[in-house]
Short mmCIF file of C-alpha atoms in Angstrom, two decimals:
data_model
loop_
_atom_site.label_atom_id
_atom_site.label_comp_id
_atom_site.label_asym_id
_atom_site.label_seq_id
_atom_site.Cartn_x
_atom_site.Cartn_y
_atom_site.Cartn_z
CA MET L 143 0.00 0.00 0.00
CA ASP L 144 1.18 3.54 -0.66
CA LEU L 145 1.20 6.30 1.97
CA VAL L 146 -2.35 7.47 1.22
CA GLU L 147 -3.82 3.98 1.48
CA ARG L 148 -1.95 3.32 4.72
CA ALA L 149 -3.28 6.61 6.14
CA LEU L 150 -6.83 5.66 5.10
CA ALA L 151 -6.32 2.35 6.93
CA GLY L 152 -5.64 4.35 10.10
CA GLU L 153 -1.86 3.89 10.37
CA ARG L 154 -0.83 6.82 12.56
CA LEU L 155 2.74 7.10 11.31
CA ALA L 156 1.44 7.20 7.73
CA ILE L 157 -1.05 9.92 8.68
CA ALA L 158 1.72 12.00 10.23
CA ARG L 159 3.99 11.59 7.19
CA LEU L 160 1.14 12.37 4.80
CA LEU L 161 0.29 15.56 6.69
CA THR L 162 3.94 16.61 6.53
CA GLN L 163 3.94 16.17 2.75
CA VAL L 164 0.75 18.24 2.46
CA GLU L 165 1.97 20.93 4.86
CA ASN L 166 5.24 21.29 2.93
CA ASN L 167 3.25 21.49 -0.33
CA THR L 168 5.36 18.84 -2.04
CA SER L 169 4.28 17.39 -5.39
CA PHE L 170 3.30 14.16 -3.63
CA GLY L 171 1.34 16.17 -1.04
CA GLN L 172 -0.56 18.01 -3.77
CA GLU L 173 -1.35 14.75 -5.57
CA ALA L 174 -2.47 13.10 -2.32
CA LEU L 175 -4.77 16.00 -1.51
CA GLN L 176 -6.38 15.72 -4.94
CA ARG L 177 -6.92 11.99 -4.42
CA LEU L 178 -8.47 12.52 -0.99
CA TYR L 179 -10.60 15.58 -1.73
CA PRO L 180 -13.68 13.62 -2.94
CA ARG L 181 -13.82 12.05 0.53
CA THR L 182 -14.06 15.43 2.32
CA GLY L 183 -17.11 17.36 3.46
CA ASN L 184 -18.17 15.26 6.42
CA ALA L 185 -16.27 16.75 9.37
CA HIS L 186 -17.54 19.40 11.76
CA ILE L 187 -14.72 21.96 11.91
CA VAL L 188 -14.54 23.87 15.19
CA GLY L 189 -12.22 26.84 15.63
CA LEU L 190 -10.87 27.86 19.04
CA THR L 191 -9.55 31.38 19.10
CA GLY L 192 -8.77 34.04 21.68
CA ALA L 193 -6.01 36.01 23.34
CA PRO L 194 -2.86 34.33 24.69
CA GLY L 195 -3.23 32.91 28.18
CA THR L 196 -6.90 32.00 27.91
CA GLY L 197 -6.16 28.27 28.03
CA LYS L 198 -7.18 27.25 24.50
CA SER L 199 -4.88 24.21 24.40
CA SER L 200 -6.05 22.87 27.75
CA LEU L 201 -9.65 23.46 26.71
CA ALA L 202 -9.13 21.61 23.40
CA ASN L 203 -7.62 18.73 25.35
CA GLN L 204 -10.64 18.51 27.66
CA LEU L 205 -13.12 18.85 24.79
CA ALA L 206 -11.48 16.02 22.83
CA LYS L 207 -11.52 13.73 25.88
CA ALA L 208 -15.17 14.49 26.65
CA ILE L 209 -16.30 14.09 23.03
CA ARG L 210 -14.60 10.71 22.83
CA SER L 211 -16.39 9.56 26.01
CA ARG L 212 -19.81 10.08 24.41
CA GLN L 213 -21.81 7.25 22.89
CA ASP L 214 -21.22 6.91 19.12
CA ALA L 215 -18.35 9.38 19.49
CA PRO L 216 -16.70 10.59 16.28
CA LYS L 217 -12.96 10.41 15.79
CA VAL L 218 -11.42 13.72 16.87
CA ALA L 219 -8.46 15.57 15.40
CA ILE L 220 -6.79 18.62 16.92
CA VAL L 221 -4.84 20.99 14.69
CA ALA L 222 -2.84 23.34 16.90
CA VAL L 223 -1.20 26.25 15.09
CA ASP L 224 1.84 27.43 17.03
CA PRO L 225 3.73 30.70 16.48
CA SER L 226 6.89 30.38 14.40
CA SER L 227 10.33 31.52 15.39
CA PRO L 228 11.16 34.66 13.35
CA PHE L 229 14.72 33.32 13.00
CA THR L 230 14.40 29.60 12.26
CA GLY L 231 10.79 29.40 11.04
CA GLY L 232 10.25 26.52 13.47
CA ALA L 233 7.91 26.36 16.44
CA LEU L 234 7.96 25.00 19.96
CA LEU L 235 4.87 22.87 19.24
CA GLY L 236 4.18 22.95 22.96
CA ASP L 237 0.55 21.90 22.57
CA ARG L 238 1.68 18.28 22.36
CA VAL L 239 3.02 18.61 25.93
CA ARG L 240 -0.39 19.74 27.21
CA MET L 241 -2.23 16.98 25.33
CA ARG L 242 -0.19 13.97 26.42
CA ASP L 243 -3.16 12.37 28.15
CA LEU L 244 -4.86 11.93 24.74
CA ALA L 245 -2.06 9.64 23.56
CA GLY L 246 -3.79 6.41 24.58
CA ASP L 247 -6.88 6.99 22.40
CA SER L 248 -6.53 5.76 18.81
CA GLY L 249 -9.58 7.86 17.90
CA VAL L 250 -7.73 11.11 18.62
CA PHE L 251 -5.00 12.60 16.46
CA VAL L 252 -3.09 15.75 17.44
CA ARG L 253 -1.19 17.74 14.83
CA SER L 254 0.86 20.79 15.74
CA MET L 255 2.02 23.05 12.94
CA ALA L 256 4.00 26.26 12.75
CA SER L 257 2.21 29.39 11.52
CA ARG L 258 5.27 30.20 9.34
CA GLY L 259 4.51 33.88 9.49
CA ALA L 260 0.91 33.61 8.31
CA LEU L 261 -1.37 36.29 9.71
CA GLY L 262 -4.82 35.64 11.06
CA GLY L 263 -3.82 33.01 13.59
CA VAL L 264 -4.01 30.19 11.03
CA ALA L 265 -1.16 28.80 8.95
CA ARG L 266 -1.51 28.83 5.15
CA ALA L 267 -1.49 25.03 5.08
CA THR L 268 -4.09 24.63 7.84
CA SER L 269 -6.98 24.33 5.39
CA ALA L 270 -5.20 21.55 3.50
CA ILE L 271 -4.36 19.72 6.73
CA VAL L 272 -8.01 19.93 7.80
CA GLN L 273 -9.13 18.55 4.42
CA VAL L 274 -6.84 15.53 4.78
CA LEU L 275 -8.07 14.79 8.31
CA ASP L 276 -11.66 15.17 7.10
CA ALA L 277 -10.99 12.67 4.30
CA LEU L 278 -9.41 10.23 6.77
CA GLY L 279 -12.65 10.02 8.73
CA PHE L 280 -12.16 12.43 11.63
CA GLY L 281 -15.69 13.63 12.31
CA MET L 282 -14.74 16.50 14.62
CA ILE L 283 -11.70 18.67 13.89
CA LEU L 284 -10.66 21.26 16.49
CA VAL L 285 -8.48 24.04 15.07
CA GLU L 286 -6.66 26.02 17.74
CA THR L 287 -5.24 29.32 16.50
CA VAL L 288 -1.92 30.91 17.42
CA GLY L 289 -3.34 33.21 20.07
CA THR L 290 -1.95 36.54 18.93
CA GLY L 291 -5.20 38.16 20.04
CA GLN L 292 -5.29 40.73 17.26
CA SER L 293 -5.95 39.19 13.84
CA GLU L 294 -7.47 35.77 14.36
CA VAL L 295 -10.70 36.30 12.43
CA GLU L 296 -9.33 34.12 9.59
CA VAL L 297 -10.47 31.07 11.52
CA ALA L 298 -14.07 32.17 10.88
CA ARG L 299 -13.55 31.43 7.18
CA LEU L 300 -12.29 27.92 7.92
CA ALA L 301 -14.56 26.68 10.71
CA HIS L 302 -18.24 25.85 10.84
CA THR L 303 -18.36 26.74 14.54
CA VAL L 304 -16.09 29.34 16.14
CA ILE L 305 -15.48 29.31 19.88
CA VAL L 306 -14.00 32.54 21.24
CA VAL L 307 -12.20 31.88 24.51
CA ASP L 308 -11.69 34.59 27.12
CA ALA L 309 -10.46 34.40 30.71
CA PRO L 310 -10.45 36.58 33.82
CA GLY L 311 -7.30 38.27 35.01
CA LEU L 312 -5.98 39.35 31.62
CA GLY L 313 -5.93 42.95 32.72
CA ASP L 314 -8.72 44.16 30.47
CA ASP L 315 -12.39 43.16 30.45
CA VAL L 316 -12.76 44.38 26.86
CA GLN L 317 -9.90 42.27 25.52
CA ALA L 318 -12.23 40.42 23.14
CA ILE L 319 -13.61 43.60 21.59
CA LYS L 320 -10.13 45.10 21.14
CA ALA L 321 -9.00 41.92 19.44
CA GLY L 322 -11.85 42.23 16.98
CA ILE L 323 -12.85 38.61 17.49
CA LEU L 324 -16.03 38.86 19.55
CA GLU L 325 -18.10 39.40 16.39
CA ILE L 326 -17.15 36.02 14.91
CA ALA L 327 -18.14 33.99 17.99
CA ASP L 328 -20.73 31.26 17.60
CA ILE L 329 -19.98 30.23 21.19
CA LEU L 330 -18.35 32.40 23.86
CA VAL L 331 -16.43 30.67 26.63
CA VAL L 332 -14.93 32.23 29.73
CA ASN L 333 -12.26 29.71 30.66
CA LYS L 334 -10.39 29.54 33.99
CA ALA L 335 -13.68 30.12 35.79
CA ASP L 336 -12.00 28.91 39.00
CA LEU L 337 -10.01 32.17 39.11
CA PRO L 338 -11.20 35.37 40.83
CA GLY L 339 -12.78 38.00 38.61
CA VAL L 340 -14.79 35.59 36.47
CA GLU L 341 -18.11 37.30 37.28
CA ASN L 342 -16.75 40.67 36.10
CA THR L 343 -15.60 39.10 32.83
CA LEU L 344 -18.97 37.43 32.29
CA ARG L 345 -20.80 40.71 32.92
CA ALA L 346 -18.53 42.60 30.52
CA LEU L 347 -18.99 40.03 27.76
CA ASN L 348 -22.76 39.96 28.28
CA LEU L 349 -22.80 43.73 27.83
CA MET L 350 -20.68 43.46 24.68
CA LEU L 351 -23.00 40.85 23.19
CA GLU L 352 -25.91 43.24 23.61
CA MET L 353 -23.98 46.22 22.20
CA PHE L 354 -22.26 44.54 19.26
CA PRO L 355 -24.38 42.07 17.30
CA GLN L 356 -22.50 39.37 15.39
CA THR L 357 -21.41 40.20 11.85
CA ARG L 358 -21.39 36.57 10.68
CA GLU L 359 -24.52 35.17 9.07
CA GLN L 360 -26.31 33.84 12.16
CA ASN L 361 -29.94 33.77 11.01
CA GLY L 362 -31.28 33.93 14.56
CA TRP L 363 -28.56 32.00 16.42
CA LYS L 364 -27.65 33.74 19.66
CA PRO L 365 -24.12 32.82 20.80
CA PRO L 366 -24.31 31.26 24.27
CA LEU L 367 -21.96 32.63 26.93
CA LEU L 368 -20.54 29.72 28.92
CA ARG L 369 -18.14 29.46 31.81
CA ALA L 370 -15.61 26.66 32.04
CA SER L 371 -12.47 25.46 33.74
CA ALA L 372 -10.17 23.16 31.81
CA VAL L 373 -8.43 22.39 35.12
CA ASN L 374 -11.40 20.84 36.92
CA GLY L 375 -13.65 20.02 33.94
CA GLU L 376 -16.34 22.58 34.75
CA GLY L 377 -18.56 23.49 31.79
CA ILE L 378 -16.97 21.08 29.28
CA VAL L 379 -20.17 19.09 28.72
CA GLU L 380 -22.12 22.33 28.16
CA ILE L 381 -19.61 23.49 25.53
CA ILE L 382 -19.83 20.19 23.65
CA ASP L 383 -23.63 20.32 23.74
CA ALA L 384 -23.46 23.86 22.30
CA ILE L 385 -21.10 22.71 19.53
CA PHE L 386 -23.43 19.91 18.41
CA ARG L 387 -26.46 22.17 18.79
CA HIS L 388 -24.84 24.82 16.60
CA GLY L 389 -23.93 22.23 13.97
CA GLU L 390 -27.55 21.09 13.80
CA TYR L 391 -28.70 24.70 13.64
CA LEU L 392 -26.43 25.40 10.66
CA LYS L 393 -27.78 22.38 8.80
CA THR L 394 -31.47 23.03 9.49
CA HIS L 395 -31.13 26.69 8.44
CA SER L 396 -29.04 25.99 5.31
CA LEU L 397 -26.07 27.85 6.80
CA TRP L 398 -23.73 24.84 6.71
CA THR L 399 -23.59 25.05 2.90
CA THR L 400 -23.24 28.84 3.06
CA ARG L 401 -20.14 28.57 5.26
CA GLU L 402 -18.71 25.76 3.11
CA ARG L 403 -19.16 27.93 0.01
CA SER L 404 -17.47 30.89 1.73
CA ARG L 405 -14.54 28.69 2.80
CA VAL L 406 -14.04 27.26 -0.70
CA LEU L 407 -14.26 30.70 -2.33
CA THR L 408 -11.72 32.13 0.13
CA GLU L 409 -9.29 29.27 -0.50
CA ILE L 410 -9.58 29.58 -4.28
CA LEU L 411 -8.96 33.35 -4.15
CA GLU L 412 -5.97 32.92 -1.82
CA ARG L 413 -4.43 30.32 -4.13
CA VAL L 414 -5.01 32.56 -7.16
CA GLN L 415 -3.31 35.45 -5.34
CA GLU L 416 -0.29 33.29 -4.50
CA ILE L 417 0.11 32.09 -8.08
CA LEU L 418 -0.36 35.55 -9.59
CA LEU L 419 2.12 37.07 -7.12
CA GLU L 420 4.78 34.47 -7.93
CA HIS L 421 4.16 34.98 -11.66
CA TRP L 422 4.44 38.75 -11.28
CA LYS L 423 7.68 38.50 -9.25
CA HIS L 424 9.16 36.26 -11.94
CA GLN L 425 8.20 38.74 -14.65
CA VAL L 426 9.54 41.79 -12.82
CA GLY L 427 12.75 40.10 -11.76
CA GLU L 428 14.66 40.37 -8.49
CA THR L 429 17.09 42.99 -9.82
CA ARG L 430 14.42 45.46 -10.88
CA LEU L 431 12.43 44.87 -7.69
CA ASN L 432 15.50 45.61 -5.54
CA GLN L 433 16.22 48.75 -7.56
CA VAL L 434 12.73 50.06 -6.84
CA VAL L 435 13.11 49.19 -3.16
CA GLU L 436 16.29 51.29 -3.07
CA ARG L 437 14.49 54.22 -4.70
CA VAL L 438 11.80 53.99 -2.01
CA LEU L 439 14.47 53.91 0.69
CA GLN L 440 16.09 57.00 -0.86
CA ARG L 441 12.66 58.69 -0.78
CA GLU L 442 12.66 59.10 -4.57
CA LEU L 443 9.39 57.13 -4.73
CA SER L 444 6.62 56.52 -2.24
CA PRO L 445 5.52 52.88 -1.77
CA ALA L 446 2.30 53.65 -3.68
CA GLU L 447 4.29 55.17 -6.60
CA ALA L 448 6.62 52.17 -6.54
CA VAL L 449 3.70 49.78 -6.95
CA LYS L 450 2.28 51.81 -9.84
CA TYR L 451 5.71 51.94 -11.48
CA LEU L 452 6.24 48.19 -11.17
CA LEU L 453 2.76 47.36 -12.46
CA ASP L 454 3.17 49.71 -15.42
#
C-alpha cells in the first residue's frame, strides 16, 4: 500500500507523514490531496480562538476527551497552530506537551504546525491539513489558533463553529472587543472560571453581546456565553452540547452550505493570489524589484508610486 492507502487504513505514522507532505506542499502532497478531496465534506470543523493565556490548548484537550467519552463518538483531530520563530521558522509545538493524556486513544490525532509567518492566527497550510483529516474520517476537527489576540478572524472562514475563549485576570475586560474577534463567535467561553474576577468578565462580555451584534450570518442563532475550567472540567459538557447544537442549527437553516461555500471561495482566491504574485515577481525580476526598493528607501518614490511603477 502507498502512503495514502496506509493513512486511510488508520496507520498513525502514515497519517503524520502524509500531513507533513501536504503541509510542505510537495508534489506528492498536492497529488495526495487531490486523491483525498472527494472524501471530504463530512467533518464538523470547530475553531478555538482568543487572546494568549486564555487556556485554549487545555480546553481543546478537555473537549477532545469528553467528546470521545460520548456514545457513538466521532474520531477527533486537533490541529494546533503554534507561532513560528522569526529566525528559524520553526515552532515550539508545545501543545503536544499539554495533550499527552490523549495519547492512549486511537480515535484522537493531534497535529501541531508552525504558523510560518501567516497572519490571522491560522497557517496557510491549515486548510489543506483539515481537508486531509476530514478525508481520513475524523468527524470533529478542532483548530486552535496561534493566540496573537489581534488578527485571528481568519479562523471564521475555515470553521463551521467558532469558539472565542476569554479568561479573567488578563488585565482588560474588553480584551475580546479590542481583538476584533467577539463578532465572529458562535460560542463564547470564559475559561479559567475557577479564578477570581470571572463574574466581572462574564458581565462585561454579556454587555458586549448586547452592544455589538455578530457580523457573521447567524440567522437567529444567539451565541451562548458559557463558563468553564479546563483544570477541573467545569462546563466542558455544556460546551460540547453547544457545539453539536450549533452544527444542527447550521444544517437546518441551510447555513452549513453557506459557510462551506465561503470557505471554498476564500481558499480559491488565496491560491489565485499566491500564483499571480509568484508569476508577477518572476516577470519583474529580483534585480528590478530591488532597484525600486532602493528608490523607495532613498525617498525618490513613495511605496504607492513604486507599486504603480512596477505594475506599469
